[in-house]
Every structure is written in structure tokens, then in C-alpha cells.
PDB file of C-alpha atoms in Angstrom:
ATOM      1  CA  ASN A   1     -25.348  -4.845  16.098  1.00 54.00           C
ATOM      2  CA  VAL A   2     -27.591  -3.756  13.000  1.00 62.00           C
ATOM      3  CA  GLY A   3     -25.564  -1.024  11.532  1.00 64.00           C
ATOM      4  CA  TYR A   4     -23.051  -1.436  13.378  1.00 66.00           C
ATOM      5  CA  VAL A   5     -19.447  -0.887  11.558  1.00 70.00           C
ATOM      6  CA  ARG A   6     -16.424  -1.229  13.278  1.00 78.00           C
ATOM      7  CA  GLN A   7     -13.856   1.544  12.387  1.00 89.00           C
ATOM      8  CA  PRO A   8     -10.453   0.306  10.952  1.00 93.00           C
ATOM      9  CA  LYS A   9      -7.459  -0.011  13.169  1.00 96.00           C
ATOM     10  CA  LEU A  10      -4.244   2.071  12.378  1.00 98.00           C
ATOM     11  CA  LEU A  11      -1.417  -0.377  12.088  1.00 98.00           C
ATOM     12  CA  TRP A  12       0.984   1.960  10.056  1.00 98.00           C
ATOM     13  CA  SER A  13       1.677   5.453   8.930  1.00 97.00           C
ATOM     14  CA  GLY A  14       3.842   7.597   6.555  1.00 96.00           C
ATOM     15  CA  LYS A  15       4.713   9.091   3.575  1.00 95.00           C
ATOM     16  CA  TRP A  16       7.014   6.361   1.986  1.00 96.00           C
ATOM     17  CA  PHE A  17       7.659   5.192  -1.839  1.00 95.00           C
ATOM     18  CA  MET A  18       8.454   1.850  -0.444  1.00 97.00           C
ATOM     19  CA  HIS A  19      11.328   1.415  -2.072  1.00 94.00           C
ATOM     20  CA  GLU A  20      13.005  -1.948  -1.602  1.00 94.00           C
ATOM     21  CA  ASP A  21      14.854  -1.076   1.245  1.00 95.00           C
ATOM     22  CA  GLN A  22      11.660   0.297   3.276  1.00 97.00           C
ATOM     23  CA  VAL A  23       9.514  -1.573   5.831  1.00 97.00           C
ATOM     24  CA  CYS A  24       6.545  -1.392   7.554  1.00 97.00           C
ATOM     25  CA  GLU A  25       6.804  -2.601  11.243  1.00 98.00           C
ATOM     26  CA  LEU A  26       2.678  -3.146  11.724  1.00 98.00           C
ATOM     27  CA  ALA A  27       1.957  -2.466  14.951  1.00 98.00           C
ATOM     28  CA  GLU A  28      -0.066  -5.560  14.999  1.00 98.00           C
ATOM     29  CA  PRO A  29      -0.023  -8.790  12.820  1.00 98.00           C
ATOM     30  CA  VAL A  30      -2.371  -9.482   9.830  1.00 98.00           C
ATOM     31  CA  SER A  31      -3.589 -12.407  11.859  1.00 98.00           C
ATOM     32  CA  ALA A  32      -4.842 -10.824  14.663  1.00 98.00           C
ATOM     33  CA  GLN A  33      -7.330  -8.282  12.146  1.00 97.00           C
ATOM     34  CA  PRO A  34     -10.702  -9.731  11.297  1.00 96.00           C
ATOM     35  CA  HIS A  35     -10.287  -9.902   7.925  1.00 97.00           C
ATOM     36  CA  GLY A  36      -6.870  -8.213   6.813  1.00 98.00           C
ATOM     37  CA  ILE A  37      -5.935  -5.259   6.223  1.00 98.00           C
ATOM     38  CA  ILE A  38      -5.681  -1.857   3.674  1.00 98.00           C
ATOM     39  CA  VAL A  39      -2.961  -0.323   1.973  1.00 98.00           C
ATOM     40  CA  HIS A  40      -4.149   3.781   1.192  1.00 97.00           C
ATOM     41  CA  TRP A  41      -1.467   5.461  -1.476  1.00 95.00           C
ATOM     42  CA  GLN A  42      -1.980   9.121  -2.266  1.00 94.00           C
ATOM     43  CA  LEU A  43      -0.719  11.872  -4.952  1.00 91.00           C
ATOM     44  CA  TYR A  44       3.027  13.014  -3.343  1.00 91.00           C
ATOM     45  CA  GLN A  45       4.462  16.328  -4.534  1.00 86.00           C
ATOM     46  CA  ASP A  46       7.349  18.435  -3.482  1.00 86.00           C
ATOM     47  CA  GLY A  47       7.733  16.475  -0.178  1.00 85.00           C
ATOM     48  CA  VAL A  48       4.008  16.049   0.818  1.00 84.00           C
ATOM     49  CA  ALA A  49       0.958  13.542   0.782  1.00 87.00           C
ATOM     50  CA  LYS A  50      -1.211  16.006  -1.091  1.00 84.00           C
ATOM     51  CA  GLY A  51      -4.866  13.966  -0.156  1.00 82.00           C
ATOM     52  CA  GLN A  52      -5.616  14.032  -3.625  1.00 82.00           C
ATOM     53  CA  ASN A  53      -6.344  10.566  -5.845  1.00 85.00           C
ATOM     54  CA  HIS A  54      -6.616   8.171  -2.532  1.00 92.00           C
ATOM     55  CA  THR A  55      -6.475   4.674  -3.838  1.00 93.00           C
ATOM     56  CA  TYR A  56      -7.330   1.510  -1.662  1.00 95.00           C
ATOM     57  CA  PHE A  57      -6.585  -1.849  -1.668  1.00 97.00           C
ATOM     58  CA  PHE A  58      -7.649  -4.620   0.791  1.00 98.00           C
ATOM     59  CA  VAL A  59      -5.710  -7.565   1.130  1.00 98.00           C
ATOM     60  CA  PRO A  60      -6.967 -10.735   2.818  1.00 98.00           C
ATOM     61  CA  LYS A  61      -5.395 -12.088   5.995  1.00 97.00           C
ATOM     62  CA  SER A  62      -6.142 -15.222   4.642  1.00 98.00           C
ATOM     63  CA  HIS A  63      -3.724 -14.687   2.092  1.00 97.00           C
ATOM     64  CA  VAL A  64      -1.141 -13.368   4.147  1.00 98.00           C
ATOM     65  CA  ALA A  65      -1.148 -16.853   6.118  1.00 98.00           C
ATOM     66  CA  ARG A  66      -1.125 -18.506   2.556  1.00 98.00           C
ATOM     67  CA  PHE A  67       1.503 -16.874   1.084  1.00 97.00           C
ATOM     68  CA  PRO A  68       3.504 -14.966   3.633  1.00 95.00           C
ATOM     69  CA  GLY A  69       6.021 -12.465   2.666  1.00 95.00           C
ATOM     70  CA  ASP A  70       5.479 -13.173  -1.170  1.00 96.00           C
ATOM     71  CA  GLY A  71       4.946 -10.278  -3.548  1.00 95.00           C
ATOM     72  CA  CYS A  72       1.794  -8.633  -4.356  1.00 96.00           C
ATOM     73  CA  ASP A  73       0.765  -5.773  -7.398  1.00 95.00           C
ATOM     74  CA  PHE A  74      -1.033  -2.511  -6.716  1.00 94.00           C
ATOM     75  CA  SER A  75      -2.024  -0.621  -9.822  1.00 90.00           C
ATOM     76  CA  SER A  76      -4.080   2.094 -10.077  1.00 90.00           C
ATOM     77  CA  ILE A  77      -4.946   4.660 -13.102  1.00 85.00           C
ATOM     78  CA  SER A  78      -6.373   7.783 -12.214  1.00 75.00           C
ATOM     79  CA  ASN A  79      -7.501  11.158 -14.361  1.00 72.00           C
ATOM     80  CA  SER A  80      -3.668  12.313 -13.596  1.00 72.00           C
ATOM     81  CA  SER A  81      -1.511   9.687 -13.413  1.00 83.00           C
ATOM     82  CA  ALA A  82      -0.754   5.956 -13.315  1.00 88.00           C
ATOM     83  CA  PHE A  83       0.983   3.564 -10.740  1.00 91.00           C
ATOM     84  CA  TRP A  84       2.281  -0.003 -10.564  1.00 92.00           C
ATOM     85  CA  LYS A  85       3.373  -1.023  -6.743  1.00 95.00           C
ATOM     86  CA  TYR A  86       4.882  -4.152  -5.335  1.00 96.00           C
ATOM     87  CA  LEU A  87       4.925  -4.789  -1.931  1.00 98.00           C
ATOM     88  CA  TYR A  88       6.077  -8.022   0.298  1.00 98.00           C
ATOM     89  CA  ILE A  89       3.371  -9.045   3.039  1.00 98.00           C
ATOM     90  CA  SER A  90       3.955 -10.852   5.881  1.00 98.00           C
ATOM     91  CA  ASP A  91       2.349 -11.028   9.186  1.00 98.00           C
ATOM     92  CA  THR A  92       4.471  -8.069  11.059  1.00 98.00           C
ATOM     93  CA  THR A  93       5.833  -6.321   7.902  1.00 98.00           C
ATOM     94  CA  ILE A  94       5.136  -5.144   4.802  1.00 98.00           C
ATOM     95  CA  ARG A  95       8.810  -4.430   2.673  1.00 98.00           C
ATOM     96  CA  GLY A  96       8.940  -2.388  -0.723  1.00 97.00           C
ATOM     97  CA  ASN A  97      10.570  -2.931  -4.004  1.00 96.00           C
ATOM     98  CA  SER A  98      13.108  -1.208  -6.563  1.00 93.00           C
ATOM     99  CA  ILE A  99      10.295  -0.271  -8.801  1.00 91.00           C
ATOM    100  CA  ASN A 100       8.354   1.238  -6.389  1.00 93.00           C
ATOM    101  CA  ASP A 101       9.522   5.168  -7.042  1.00 88.00           C
ATOM    102  CA  ASP A 102      10.529   4.101 -10.947  1.00 85.00           C
ATOM    103  CA  SER A 103       9.194   6.764 -13.465  1.00 80.00           C
ATOM    104  CA  SER A 104      10.207   5.557 -16.469  1.00 78.00           C
ATOM    105  CA  ARG A 105       8.792   1.972 -16.677  1.00 83.00           C
ATOM    106  CA  THR A 106       5.647   2.286 -19.355  1.00 83.00           C
ATOM    107  CA  VAL A 107       3.503  -1.230 -19.353  1.00 81.00           C
ATOM    108  CA  ALA A 108       1.012  -2.013 -21.761  1.00 83.00           C
ATOM    109  CA  GLY A 109       1.714   1.146 -23.482  1.00 83.00           C
ATOM    110  CA  VAL A 110       0.786   3.467 -20.589  1.00 82.00           C
ATOM    111  CA  THR A 111       3.635   5.588 -18.553  1.00 83.00           C
ATOM    112  CA  LEU A 112       3.921   4.483 -14.998  1.00 87.00           C
ATOM    113  CA  SER A 113       3.685   7.502 -12.456  1.00 88.00           C
ATOM    114  CA  ASN A 114       5.264   5.093  -9.219  1.00 90.00           C
ATOM    115  CA  ASN A 115       7.086   8.356  -8.192  1.00 90.00           C
ATOM    116  CA  LYS A 116       4.274  10.346  -7.590  1.00 90.00           C
ATOM    117  CA  PHE A 117       2.083   7.706  -5.215  1.00 93.00           C
ATOM    118  CA  VAL A 118       3.040   6.702  -1.771  1.00 95.00           C
ATOM    119  CA  LEU A 119       1.816   4.761   1.065  1.00 97.00           C
ATOM    120  CA  THR A 120       0.294   6.628   4.036  1.00 97.00           C
ATOM    121  CA  GLU A 121      -1.466   3.702   5.758  1.00 97.00           C
ATOM    122  CA  VAL A 122      -1.739   0.359   6.573  1.00 98.00           C
ATOM    123  CA  LEU A 123      -5.310   0.112   8.109  1.00 98.00           C
ATOM    124  CA  GLY A 124      -6.644  -3.405  10.084  1.00 98.00           C
ATOM    125  CA  VAL A 125     -10.391  -4.252   8.926  1.00 96.00           C
TER     126      VAL A 125
END
């Protein structure tokens, strides 16, 4: 099937900073996906995911199989702000970290706006 593109499968949706007490329960295990997952972050203001500054990160299923529950870094710099999120990814869950809504952290001279970005989707690919 030349030209066929498999559509991603929605495994979780919401709008979470991913605090240390937030755990995404995935609809299907990472191991059941052909290649892995994509975590999708968006700008968040006034209680709303703004549909702006979309940021996507791929996590291979081989990583989750080799390092189940280990921490993963996700960072981005856009024209308006920067963030650094830390997630613990296992085969069936994604758990957050206390830094994920911190607005006072500076790394390498860049002030992070972790409190301005939320996880809105986890996609199986």
C-alpha cells in the first residue's frame, strides 16, 4: 500500500501539567503500538489548552521495554516561552514529576514556563 499512512491511535487525552501525583492510564499498552507513543503538549492559559505552541515528542516502544518506568526529559523553546517536563513512562502509565508546573526554574540562563504547558494527548504510533 504505497501512500498509506496509519493514523495515530488516541491512548489518553486531557490537560495536565503532569504533577507528581498525576498518572495517565493509557487505553492500550505502549508495547501494543507498532513503534511507540507521541506525547503532545500545548500552551495553557486561564484554564484552557490554547491550541497554540503544539509540541510533539516521540518515545520508542523499545525504550519503554528496556527502561520501564524510568524518567524521560522533554524540553522546548518557542517564540514566547520555554519548558522542561519530566515523565516516568511505563508500558501502561505515564507519571508526572513535581517540576512539571514549576515557574521559577532557570536552566542554562533560560527561565522555564513549565506552568504554561500541559500534556493534552498521548498517541500510539
